[in-house]
XYZ file of C-alpha atoms in Angstrom:
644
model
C 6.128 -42.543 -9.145
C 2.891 -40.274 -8.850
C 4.948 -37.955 -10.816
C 5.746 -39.969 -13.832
C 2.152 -41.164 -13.782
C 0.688 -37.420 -13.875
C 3.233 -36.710 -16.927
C 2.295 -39.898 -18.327
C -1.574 -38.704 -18.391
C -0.989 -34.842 -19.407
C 1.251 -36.039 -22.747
C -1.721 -39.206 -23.560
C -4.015 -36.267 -22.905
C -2.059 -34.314 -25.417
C -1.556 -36.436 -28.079
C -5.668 -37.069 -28.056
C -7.578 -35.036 -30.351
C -9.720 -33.019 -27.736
C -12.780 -31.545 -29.571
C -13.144 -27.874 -29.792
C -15.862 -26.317 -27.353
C -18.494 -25.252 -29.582
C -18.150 -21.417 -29.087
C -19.976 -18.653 -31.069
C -18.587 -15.697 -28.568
C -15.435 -16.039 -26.161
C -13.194 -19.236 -26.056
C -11.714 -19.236 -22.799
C -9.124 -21.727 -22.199
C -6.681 -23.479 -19.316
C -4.412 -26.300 -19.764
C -1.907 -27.773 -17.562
C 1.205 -28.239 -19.494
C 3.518 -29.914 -16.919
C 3.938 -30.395 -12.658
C 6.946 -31.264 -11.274
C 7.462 -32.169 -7.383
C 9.974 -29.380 -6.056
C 12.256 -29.725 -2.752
C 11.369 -29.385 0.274
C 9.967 -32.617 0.057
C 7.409 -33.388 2.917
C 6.101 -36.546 4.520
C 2.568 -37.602 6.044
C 0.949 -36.093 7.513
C 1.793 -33.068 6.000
C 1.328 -34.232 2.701
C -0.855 -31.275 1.587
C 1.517 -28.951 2.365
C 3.851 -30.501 -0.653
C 5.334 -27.957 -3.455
C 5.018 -28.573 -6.774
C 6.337 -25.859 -9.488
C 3.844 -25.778 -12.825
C 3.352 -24.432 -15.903
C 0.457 -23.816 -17.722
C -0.873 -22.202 -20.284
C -4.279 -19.846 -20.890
C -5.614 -18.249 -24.124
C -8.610 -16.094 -25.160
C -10.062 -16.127 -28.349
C -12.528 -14.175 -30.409
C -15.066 -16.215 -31.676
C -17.773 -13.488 -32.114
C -18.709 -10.847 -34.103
C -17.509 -7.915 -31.810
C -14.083 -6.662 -30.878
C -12.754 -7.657 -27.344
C -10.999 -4.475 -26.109
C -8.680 -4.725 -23.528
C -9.142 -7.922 -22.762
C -8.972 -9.355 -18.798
C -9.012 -12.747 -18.141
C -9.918 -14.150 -14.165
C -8.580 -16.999 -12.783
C -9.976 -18.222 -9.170
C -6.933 -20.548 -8.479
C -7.384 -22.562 -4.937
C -4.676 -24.501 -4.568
C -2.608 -21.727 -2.742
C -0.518 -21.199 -6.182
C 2.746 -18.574 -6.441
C 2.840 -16.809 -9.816
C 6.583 -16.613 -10.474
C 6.742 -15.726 -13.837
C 4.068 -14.162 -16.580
C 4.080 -13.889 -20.353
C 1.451 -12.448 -22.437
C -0.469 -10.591 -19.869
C 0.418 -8.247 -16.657
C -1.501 -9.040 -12.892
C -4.642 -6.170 -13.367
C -3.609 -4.860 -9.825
C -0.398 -3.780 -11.007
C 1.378 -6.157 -8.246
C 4.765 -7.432 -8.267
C 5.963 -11.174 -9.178
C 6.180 -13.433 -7.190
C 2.042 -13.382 -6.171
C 0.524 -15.420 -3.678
C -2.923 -15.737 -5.743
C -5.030 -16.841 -2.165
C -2.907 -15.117 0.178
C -5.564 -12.329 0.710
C -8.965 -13.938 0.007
C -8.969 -17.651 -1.422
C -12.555 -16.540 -2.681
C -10.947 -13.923 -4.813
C -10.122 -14.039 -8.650
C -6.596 -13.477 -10.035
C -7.206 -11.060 -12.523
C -4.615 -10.688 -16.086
C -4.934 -7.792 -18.487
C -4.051 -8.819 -21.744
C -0.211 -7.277 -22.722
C 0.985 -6.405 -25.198
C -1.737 -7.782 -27.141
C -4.477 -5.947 -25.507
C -7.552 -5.733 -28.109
C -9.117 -9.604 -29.981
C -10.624 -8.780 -33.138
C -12.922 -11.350 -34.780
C -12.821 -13.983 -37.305
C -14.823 -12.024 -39.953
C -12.721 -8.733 -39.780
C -9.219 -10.696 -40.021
C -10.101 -13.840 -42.320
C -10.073 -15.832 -38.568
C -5.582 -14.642 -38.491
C -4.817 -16.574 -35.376
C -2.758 -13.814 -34.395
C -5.261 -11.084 -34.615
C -7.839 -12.984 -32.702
C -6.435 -14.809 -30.082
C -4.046 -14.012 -27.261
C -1.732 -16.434 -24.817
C -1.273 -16.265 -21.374
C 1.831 -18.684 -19.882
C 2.300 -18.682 -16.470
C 5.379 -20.609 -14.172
C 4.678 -20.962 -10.613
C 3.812 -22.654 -7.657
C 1.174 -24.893 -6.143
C 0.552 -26.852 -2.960
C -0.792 -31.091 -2.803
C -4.399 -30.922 -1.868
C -6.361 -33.640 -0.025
C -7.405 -35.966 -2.555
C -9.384 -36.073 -5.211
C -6.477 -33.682 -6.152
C -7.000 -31.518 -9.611
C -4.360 -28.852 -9.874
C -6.773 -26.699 -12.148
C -8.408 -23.456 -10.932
C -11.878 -23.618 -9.890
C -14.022 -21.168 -12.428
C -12.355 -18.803 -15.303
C -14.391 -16.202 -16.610
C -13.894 -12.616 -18.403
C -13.722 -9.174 -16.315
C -16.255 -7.394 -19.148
C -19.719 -7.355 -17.869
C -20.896 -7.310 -20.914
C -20.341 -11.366 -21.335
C -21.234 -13.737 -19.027
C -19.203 -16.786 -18.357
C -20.613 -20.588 -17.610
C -18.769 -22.977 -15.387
C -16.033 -24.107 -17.250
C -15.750 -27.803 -18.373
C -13.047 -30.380 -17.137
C -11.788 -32.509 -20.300
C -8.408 -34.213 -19.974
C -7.008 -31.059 -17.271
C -8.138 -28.798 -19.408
C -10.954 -26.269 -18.560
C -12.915 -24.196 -21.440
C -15.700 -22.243 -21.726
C -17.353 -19.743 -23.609
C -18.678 -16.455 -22.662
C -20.997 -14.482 -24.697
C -22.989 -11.765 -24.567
C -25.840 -10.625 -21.897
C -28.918 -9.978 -23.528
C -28.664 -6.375 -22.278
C -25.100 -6.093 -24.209
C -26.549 -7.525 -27.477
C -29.661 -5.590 -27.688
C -27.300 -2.698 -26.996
C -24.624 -3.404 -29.718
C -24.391 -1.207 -32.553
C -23.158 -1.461 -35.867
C -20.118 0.426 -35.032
C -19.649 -2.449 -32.156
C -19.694 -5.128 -34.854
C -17.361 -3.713 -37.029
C -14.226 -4.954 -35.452
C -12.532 -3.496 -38.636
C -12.327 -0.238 -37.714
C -9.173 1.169 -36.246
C -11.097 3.808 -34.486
C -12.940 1.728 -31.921
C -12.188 2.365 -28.512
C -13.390 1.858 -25.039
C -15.341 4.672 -23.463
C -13.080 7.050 -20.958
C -13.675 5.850 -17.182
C -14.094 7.695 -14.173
C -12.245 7.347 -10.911
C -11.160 9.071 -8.094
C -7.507 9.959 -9.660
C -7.485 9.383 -13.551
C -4.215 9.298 -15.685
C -3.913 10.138 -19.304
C -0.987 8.652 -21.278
C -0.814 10.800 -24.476
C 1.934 9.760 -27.245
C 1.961 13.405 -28.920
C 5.054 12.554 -31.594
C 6.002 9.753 -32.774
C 9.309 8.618 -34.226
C 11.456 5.530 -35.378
C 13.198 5.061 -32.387
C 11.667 7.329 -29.790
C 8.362 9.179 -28.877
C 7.263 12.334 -27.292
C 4.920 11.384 -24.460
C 2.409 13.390 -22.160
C 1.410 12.480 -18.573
C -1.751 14.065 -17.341
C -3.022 13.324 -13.658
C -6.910 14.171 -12.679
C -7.920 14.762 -9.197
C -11.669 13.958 -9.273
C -12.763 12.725 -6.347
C -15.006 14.489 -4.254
C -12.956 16.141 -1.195
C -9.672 14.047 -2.371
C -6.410 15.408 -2.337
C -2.943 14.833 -2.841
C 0.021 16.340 -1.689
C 3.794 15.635 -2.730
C 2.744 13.305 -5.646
C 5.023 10.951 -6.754
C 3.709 8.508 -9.910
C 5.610 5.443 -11.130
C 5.218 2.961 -13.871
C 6.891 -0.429 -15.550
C 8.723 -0.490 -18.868
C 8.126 -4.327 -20.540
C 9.438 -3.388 -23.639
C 12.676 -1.774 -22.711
C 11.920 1.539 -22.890
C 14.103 4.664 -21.031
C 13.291 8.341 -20.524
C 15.785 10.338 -22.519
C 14.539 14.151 -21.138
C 11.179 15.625 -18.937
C 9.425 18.609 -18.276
C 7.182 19.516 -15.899
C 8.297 17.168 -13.278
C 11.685 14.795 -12.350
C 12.804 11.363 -11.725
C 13.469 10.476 -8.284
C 16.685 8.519 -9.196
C 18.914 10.199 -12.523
C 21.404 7.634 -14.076
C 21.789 5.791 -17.296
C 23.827 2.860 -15.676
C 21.270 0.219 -16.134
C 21.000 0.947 -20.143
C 24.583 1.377 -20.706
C 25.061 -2.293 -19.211
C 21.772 -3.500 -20.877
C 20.718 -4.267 -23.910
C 20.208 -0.288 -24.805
C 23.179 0.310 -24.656
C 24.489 -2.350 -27.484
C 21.807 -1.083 -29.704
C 22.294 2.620 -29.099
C 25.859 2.541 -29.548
C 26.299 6.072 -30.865
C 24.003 7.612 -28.018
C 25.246 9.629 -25.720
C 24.023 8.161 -22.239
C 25.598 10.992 -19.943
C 22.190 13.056 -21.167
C 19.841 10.274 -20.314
C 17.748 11.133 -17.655
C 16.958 7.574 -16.472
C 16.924 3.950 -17.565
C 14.884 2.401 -14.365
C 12.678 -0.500 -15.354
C 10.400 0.878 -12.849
C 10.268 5.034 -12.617
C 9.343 7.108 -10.163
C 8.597 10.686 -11.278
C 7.635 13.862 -9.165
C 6.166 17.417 -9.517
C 8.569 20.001 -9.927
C 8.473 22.818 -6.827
C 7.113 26.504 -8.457
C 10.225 27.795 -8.980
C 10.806 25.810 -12.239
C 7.647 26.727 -13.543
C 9.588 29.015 -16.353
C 12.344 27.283 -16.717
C 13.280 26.247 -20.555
C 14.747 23.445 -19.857
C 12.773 21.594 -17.316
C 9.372 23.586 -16.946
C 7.155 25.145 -19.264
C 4.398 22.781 -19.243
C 1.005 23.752 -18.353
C -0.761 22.105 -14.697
C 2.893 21.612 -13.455
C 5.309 22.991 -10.763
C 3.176 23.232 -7.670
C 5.083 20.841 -5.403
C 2.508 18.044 -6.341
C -0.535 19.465 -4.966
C -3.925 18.457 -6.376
C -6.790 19.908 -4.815
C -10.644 18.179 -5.594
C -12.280 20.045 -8.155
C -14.486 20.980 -5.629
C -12.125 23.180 -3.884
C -10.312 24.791 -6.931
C -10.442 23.380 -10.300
C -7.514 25.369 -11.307
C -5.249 23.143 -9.194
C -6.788 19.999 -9.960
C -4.460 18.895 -12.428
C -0.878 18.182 -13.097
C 1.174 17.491 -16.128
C 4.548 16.541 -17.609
C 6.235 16.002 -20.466
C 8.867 13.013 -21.601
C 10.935 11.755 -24.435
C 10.666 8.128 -24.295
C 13.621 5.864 -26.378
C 12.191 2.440 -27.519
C 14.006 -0.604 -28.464
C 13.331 -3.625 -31.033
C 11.033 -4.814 -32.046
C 9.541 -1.959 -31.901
C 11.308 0.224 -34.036
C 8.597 2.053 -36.418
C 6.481 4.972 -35.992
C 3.105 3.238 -35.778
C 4.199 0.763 -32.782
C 2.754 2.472 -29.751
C 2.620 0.657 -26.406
C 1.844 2.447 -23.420
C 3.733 1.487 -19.934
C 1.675 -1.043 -17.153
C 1.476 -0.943 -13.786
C 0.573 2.810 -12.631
C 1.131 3.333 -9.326
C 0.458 6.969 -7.254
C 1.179 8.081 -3.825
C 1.506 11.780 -1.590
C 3.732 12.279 0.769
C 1.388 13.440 3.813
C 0.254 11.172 5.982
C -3.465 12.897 5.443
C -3.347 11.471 1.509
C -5.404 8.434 0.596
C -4.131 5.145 -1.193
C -4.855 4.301 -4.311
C -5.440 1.280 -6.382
C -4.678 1.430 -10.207
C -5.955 -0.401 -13.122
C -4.382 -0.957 -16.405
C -3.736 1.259 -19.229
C -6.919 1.492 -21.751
C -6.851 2.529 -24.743
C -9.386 4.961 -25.655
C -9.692 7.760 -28.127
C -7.257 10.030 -28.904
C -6.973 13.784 -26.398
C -7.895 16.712 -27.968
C -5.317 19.093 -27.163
C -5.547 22.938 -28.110
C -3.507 24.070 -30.686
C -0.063 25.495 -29.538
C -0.417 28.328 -31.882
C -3.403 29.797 -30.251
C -5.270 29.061 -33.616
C -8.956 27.881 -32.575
C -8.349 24.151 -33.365
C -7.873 21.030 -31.751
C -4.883 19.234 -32.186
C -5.142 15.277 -31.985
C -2.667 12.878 -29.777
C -1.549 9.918 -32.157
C -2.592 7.286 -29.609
C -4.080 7.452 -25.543
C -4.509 5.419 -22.908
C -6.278 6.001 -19.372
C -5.733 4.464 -16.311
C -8.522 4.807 -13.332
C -7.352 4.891 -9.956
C -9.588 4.275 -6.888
C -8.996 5.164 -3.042
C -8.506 2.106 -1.327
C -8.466 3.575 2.481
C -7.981 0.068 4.611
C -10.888 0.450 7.135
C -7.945 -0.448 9.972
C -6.292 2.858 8.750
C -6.926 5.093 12.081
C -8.106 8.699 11.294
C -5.125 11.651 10.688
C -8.261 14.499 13.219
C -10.702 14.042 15.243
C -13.868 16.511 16.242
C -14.341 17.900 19.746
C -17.608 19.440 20.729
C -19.294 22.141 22.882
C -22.189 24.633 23.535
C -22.851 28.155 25.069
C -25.505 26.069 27.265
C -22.941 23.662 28.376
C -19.665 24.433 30.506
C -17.665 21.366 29.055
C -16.073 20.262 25.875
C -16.374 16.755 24.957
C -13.308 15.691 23.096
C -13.133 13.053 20.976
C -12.920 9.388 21.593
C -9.949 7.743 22.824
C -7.568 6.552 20.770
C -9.363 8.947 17.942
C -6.224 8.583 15.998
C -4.454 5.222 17.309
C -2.899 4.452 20.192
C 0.642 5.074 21.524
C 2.835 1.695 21.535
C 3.074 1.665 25.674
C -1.026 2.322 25.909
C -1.451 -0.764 27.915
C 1.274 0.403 30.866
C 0.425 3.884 31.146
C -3.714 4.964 29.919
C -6.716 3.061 29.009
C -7.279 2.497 25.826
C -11.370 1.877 26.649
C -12.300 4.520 28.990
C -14.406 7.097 27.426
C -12.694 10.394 27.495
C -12.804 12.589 30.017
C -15.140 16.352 29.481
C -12.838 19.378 29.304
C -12.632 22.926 30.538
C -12.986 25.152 27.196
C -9.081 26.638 27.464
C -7.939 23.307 27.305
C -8.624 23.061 23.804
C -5.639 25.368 23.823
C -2.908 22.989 25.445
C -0.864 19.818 24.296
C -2.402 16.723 25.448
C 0.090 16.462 28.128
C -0.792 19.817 29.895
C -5.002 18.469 28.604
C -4.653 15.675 30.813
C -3.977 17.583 34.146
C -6.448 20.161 33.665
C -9.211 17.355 32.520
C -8.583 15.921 36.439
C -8.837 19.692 37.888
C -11.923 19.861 35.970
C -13.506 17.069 36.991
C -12.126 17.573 40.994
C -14.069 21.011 40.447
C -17.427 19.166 39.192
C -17.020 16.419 41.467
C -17.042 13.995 38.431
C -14.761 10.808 38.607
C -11.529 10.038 37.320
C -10.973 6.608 36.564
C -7.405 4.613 36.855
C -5.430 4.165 34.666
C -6.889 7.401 32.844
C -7.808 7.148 29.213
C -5.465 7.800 26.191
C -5.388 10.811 24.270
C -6.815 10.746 20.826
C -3.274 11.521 19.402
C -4.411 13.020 16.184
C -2.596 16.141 14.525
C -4.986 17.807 14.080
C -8.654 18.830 15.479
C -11.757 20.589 15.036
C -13.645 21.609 17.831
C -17.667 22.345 16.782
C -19.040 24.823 19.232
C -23.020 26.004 19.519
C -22.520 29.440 19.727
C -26.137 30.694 19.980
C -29.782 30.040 19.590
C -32.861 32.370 19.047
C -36.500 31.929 17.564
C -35.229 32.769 13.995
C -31.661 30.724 13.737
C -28.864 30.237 15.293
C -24.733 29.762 15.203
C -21.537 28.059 15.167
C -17.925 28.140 15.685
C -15.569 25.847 13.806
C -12.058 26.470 15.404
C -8.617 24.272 13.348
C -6.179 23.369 15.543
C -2.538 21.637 14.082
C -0.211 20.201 16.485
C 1.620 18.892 13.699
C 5.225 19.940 12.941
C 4.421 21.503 9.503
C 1.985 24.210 8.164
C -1.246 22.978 5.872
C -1.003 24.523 3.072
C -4.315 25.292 0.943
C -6.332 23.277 3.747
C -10.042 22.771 3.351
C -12.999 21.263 5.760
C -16.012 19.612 4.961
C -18.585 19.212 7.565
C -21.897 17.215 6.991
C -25.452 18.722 9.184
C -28.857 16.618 9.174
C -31.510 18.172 6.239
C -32.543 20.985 8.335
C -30.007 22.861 9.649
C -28.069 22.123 6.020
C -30.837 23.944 4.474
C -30.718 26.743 6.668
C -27.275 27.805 6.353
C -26.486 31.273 5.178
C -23.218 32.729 5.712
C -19.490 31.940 7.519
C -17.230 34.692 8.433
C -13.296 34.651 7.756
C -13.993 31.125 5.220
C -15.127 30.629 2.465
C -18.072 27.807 3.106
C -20.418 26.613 0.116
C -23.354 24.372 0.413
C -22.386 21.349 -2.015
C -24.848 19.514 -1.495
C -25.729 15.788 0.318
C -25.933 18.122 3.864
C -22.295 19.034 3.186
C -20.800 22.615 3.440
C -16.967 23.031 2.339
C -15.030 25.508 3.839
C -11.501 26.954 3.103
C -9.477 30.082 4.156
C -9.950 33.351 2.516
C -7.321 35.257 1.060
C -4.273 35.347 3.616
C -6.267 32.049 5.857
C -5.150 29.641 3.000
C -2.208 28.000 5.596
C -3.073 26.381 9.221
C -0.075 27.501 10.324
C 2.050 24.362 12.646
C 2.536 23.837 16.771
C 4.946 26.776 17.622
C 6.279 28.356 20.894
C 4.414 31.179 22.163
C 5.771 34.042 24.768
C 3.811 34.114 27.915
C 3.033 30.338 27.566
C 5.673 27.152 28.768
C 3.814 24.896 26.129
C 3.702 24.439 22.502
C 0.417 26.225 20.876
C -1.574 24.686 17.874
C -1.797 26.817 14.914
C -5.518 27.488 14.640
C -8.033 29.212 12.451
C -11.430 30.094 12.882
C -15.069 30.985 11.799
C -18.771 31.483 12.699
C -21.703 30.450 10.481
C -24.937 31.753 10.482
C -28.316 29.407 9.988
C -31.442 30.514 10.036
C -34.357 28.514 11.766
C -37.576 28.152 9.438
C -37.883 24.812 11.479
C -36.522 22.563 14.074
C -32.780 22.434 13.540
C -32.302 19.586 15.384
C -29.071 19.665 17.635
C -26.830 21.802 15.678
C -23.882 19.332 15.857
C -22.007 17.654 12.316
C -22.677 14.106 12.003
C -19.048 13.797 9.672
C -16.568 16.013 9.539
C -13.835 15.648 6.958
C -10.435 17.557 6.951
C -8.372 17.581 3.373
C -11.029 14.849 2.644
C -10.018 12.767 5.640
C -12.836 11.511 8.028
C -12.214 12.832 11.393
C -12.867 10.682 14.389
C -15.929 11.801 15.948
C -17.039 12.267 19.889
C -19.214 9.766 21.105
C -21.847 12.535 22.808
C -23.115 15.633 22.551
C -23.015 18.386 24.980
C -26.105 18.500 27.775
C -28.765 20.731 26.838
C -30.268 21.198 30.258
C -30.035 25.236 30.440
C -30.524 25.700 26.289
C -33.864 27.638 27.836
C -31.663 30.517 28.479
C -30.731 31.398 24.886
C -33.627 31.948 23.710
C -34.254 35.216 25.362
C -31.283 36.703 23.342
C -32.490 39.135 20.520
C -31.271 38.164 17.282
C -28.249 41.325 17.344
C -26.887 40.466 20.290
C -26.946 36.874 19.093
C -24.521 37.755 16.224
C -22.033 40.763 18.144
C -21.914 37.502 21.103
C -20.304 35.223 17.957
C -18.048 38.186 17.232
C -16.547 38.290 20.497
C -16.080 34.354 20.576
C -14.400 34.104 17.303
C -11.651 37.091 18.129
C -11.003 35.326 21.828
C -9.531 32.323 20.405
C -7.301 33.826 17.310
């Protein structure tokens, strides 16, 4: 009965006239078109927990006089809906249907990028054509009874640009509207070339990111387009390793051929059961490379670098490795190349849509996560001409996508620091559990007692073989040993920080690597970050490169022939796996107090390492300072070559 009477109000609510919201800028709109009770059915006094599917419908229109680029609309739905099915629009985060919209954070807005409509022009510049300057969202889903009063409506709508802000929106008949216009720092900024939504050449300005994408549409044709794929490692110490990108199709598209990198699944069975294949009856799908709604593509290894059929393409072929910028620009980049096929209606040279829902990933554990947004248009790449002529050669149409890390803070560290001094016997590893704990923690070590100091050689040894010689160590120095004995730190690999020396005019370090992984490093690199003064008295490291990048950071990576931390291997004379390790001493000088000496952050392949949770006793520091300044460096000498 409450049924009938809710579809009795939405169609008397439809038939009235409801007036128009007086809107000057962006009219944002959300009606309820229909809600239907859905099985299970449930009783009181679970009533709230009831299902009912819905369907509703959302539209932004242009009202002003600037051009809406890229439109994203927000919905803050709190009524614990499921989006089943979308039209008009694709979820911003690139997620997959069916969405719980408050399953995360009921606080948080459901964001919609407008697709394939993505860019409102305005009234003036298109005679007010409906079509032009208005878009449609319709969404099918899911919502749960709330406790009464009960409006199934969300609770704000608003715009994503932050150049408009958004009032509440106003209830009339289950329909909310507002209008958004313009901040008064966005309208005292807006040009003439803002207001002219005429013009074809008005784009969005490029973003910035930690990885960015470039989707370039090179050639156009009829039926198919020549497409390149550019990714953009620019985040600080970020890197990736193994890439492998993937994307949607929504209009039907398929990749006929690639260079410069491969799908991970070949086969042209879905289009020659599909709808491709009854409109491409003449192709030959044997030669299609792959007709996956949703691709996933990866770098080629260097070996295929020169190949004519699948390589050739410049930034590709490196086994998708992308190094910061800040470590080599040269390998900062990758690149492929694709024909795409389209299908109706979008059958004409000048009907360019890019793909939605970018999403990137590396294969080693030590890579970051990322987040991607949309695709945005902006203005076309300049690309250099292939003739070697000095002139720029324009892509018919780009879009960018901006990806962010998105590290979960629960995500334990992949290496963890140890540290130690000349004036200090010990090593103090790092904290328990650096790295996570092992699934049995609870039956056989302590996951809370601090770790236990170390004899220097144990740096050297497994943890297994670690753990006895920490309890020899501390029989020897009469310190205790507490029961159950705490967990290792179970990282792959470390960085032990050692004080070498200290004199009137500076002092020194040792940075030792140590991988008790299964696999080499390839092209590794080490960021370590000092307090202001002994930052801005570093000089000079030995067997690394190291470079002062500023923020009390120095970068280091292996010299010539030291670019690979080699992996845990057997070594004669020993009846335990060794780490592969590397090593180097660095020089600062001491115009003032360099405070302790130690890192406060260390980062490995952009990782942060876990950290110990002290510092090494400087009772007997005294002594060093009666060491002349030569005898000081030939002492750092003879460290570094005992330990490689």
């Amino acid at each position: 009965m409450a049924a009938v009477l809710f579809a009795a109000v939405l169609l008397l609510a439809a038939a009235q006239a409801q007036p128009e919201l007086d809107c000057n800028g962006i009219l944002l709109t959300y009606n309820l078109d229909r809600r239907d009770k859905i099985r299970p059915f449930v009783a009181a006094p679970d009533a709230d927990a009831q299902p009912y599917s819905f369907r509703a419908t959302a539209t932004v229109r242009n009202s002003g006089t600037r051009a809406l680029r890229s439109w994203t609309l927000r919905l803050t739905f709190h009524h614990r809906e499921i989006l089943v099915q979308l039209d008009g629009a694709v979820l911003t985060s690139g997620a997959d249907l069916p969405y719980n919209t408050t399953a995360a954070d009921a606080r948080n807005a459901t964001s919609f990028s407008g697709y394939p409509q993505t860019d409102l022009l305005t009234p003036i510049a298109t005679a007010g054509d409906l079509a032009k300057i208005q878009a449609t969202l319709n969404l099918v889903g899911t919502l749960f009874a709330g406790p009464p009063p009960y409006v199934p409506l969300p609770s704000a709508l608003s715009l994503a640009d932050p150049s408009y802000t958004c009032p509440p929106a106003i209830n009339v008949s289950m329909s909310l509207s507002t209008c958004c216009v313009l901040t008064p720092e966005a309208a005292a900024n807006a040009t003439a070339g803002d207001l002219d939504a005429a013009r074809a050449t008005s784009y969005l300005p490029r973003g910035a990111g930690d990885l960015v994408i470039t989707y370039d549409e090179l050639q156009a044709h009829e039926t198919t387009y020549l497409a390149q794929v550019t990714l953009e490692n620019d985040a600080l110490l970020g890197r990736l390793d193994g890439w492998e990108l993937s994307w949607e199709w929504l209009r039907g598209e398929f990749i006929s051929s690639m260079r410069g990198a491969y799908p991970r699944q070949v086969g042209a069975s879905d289009c020659v059961y599909g709808a491709q294949g009854a409109f491409y009856k003449g192709l030959d799908f044997s030669k299609v490379l792959n007709c996956d709604r949703k691709p996933a593509v990866l770098d080629l290894p260097p070996s295929r670098r020169d190949d004519k059929d699948i390589g050739g393409i410049e930034h590709c072929c490196r086994n998708g490795t992308m190094l910061p910028k800040s470590v080599d620009a040269a390998q900062s980049k990758s690149a492929f190349q694709m024909e795409v096929y389209k299908m109706p209606p979008d059958l004409n040279r000048t009907k360019l849509y890019a793909p939605t829902n970018f999403m990137v990933s590396g294969a080693s554990p030590l890579n970051p996560e990322y987040a991607c947004g949309q695709p945005v248009r902006v203005s076309p790449t300049e690309l250099p001409d292939p003739s070697g002529l000095a002139s720029a050669t324009l892509a018919l149409a780009t879009w960018q996508v901006v990806c962010n890390t998105t590290t979960a803070p629960s995500k334990p560290p992949s290496c963890c620091v140890t540290f130690s001094a000349f004036y200090n016997e010990s090593v103090i590893p790092c904290r328990t559990c650096g790295c996570g704990c092992p699934a049995s923690a609870a039956a056989t070590c302590s996951t809370t007692e601090p770790s236990m100091l170390l004899p220097p050689y144990a740096l050297l040894m497994p943890f297994e073989r670690r753990a006895r010689e920490a309890v020899r160590w501390a029989g020897e120095r009469r310190l205790g040993v507490p029961r159950p004995m705490p967990c290792g730190d179970n990282c792959g690999v470390s960085i032990n920080w050692h004080v070498a020396t200290d004199y009137s005019g500076g002092w020194s370090a040792r940075a030792t690597l140590f991988n008790w992984e299964g696999v080499d490093v390839a092209e590794w690199f080490l960021a370590v970050v000092m307090e202001k003064q002994a930052y801005e008295g570093f000089e000079q490291a030995f067997t690394f490169n190291a470079t002062a990048v500023g923020s009390g950071m120095i970068l280091m990576k292996g010299r010539e022939g030291f670019q690979y931390l080699k992996r845990e291997s057997n070594m004669s004379g020993v009846d335990y796996p060794v780490a592969g390790k590397q090593q180097t001493v660095l020089l600062f000088s001491k115009k003032r107090s360099a405070g302790d000496g130690f890192p406060s952050r260390v980062l490995f392949n952009g990782q942060e390492c876990a950290m110990p949770q002290r510092i090494p006793s400087a009772a007997h520091r005294r002594l060093a300072l009666l060491m002349p300044p030569p005898l000081v460096f030939m002492s750092s000498i003879v460290l570094l070559l005992s330990l490689l």
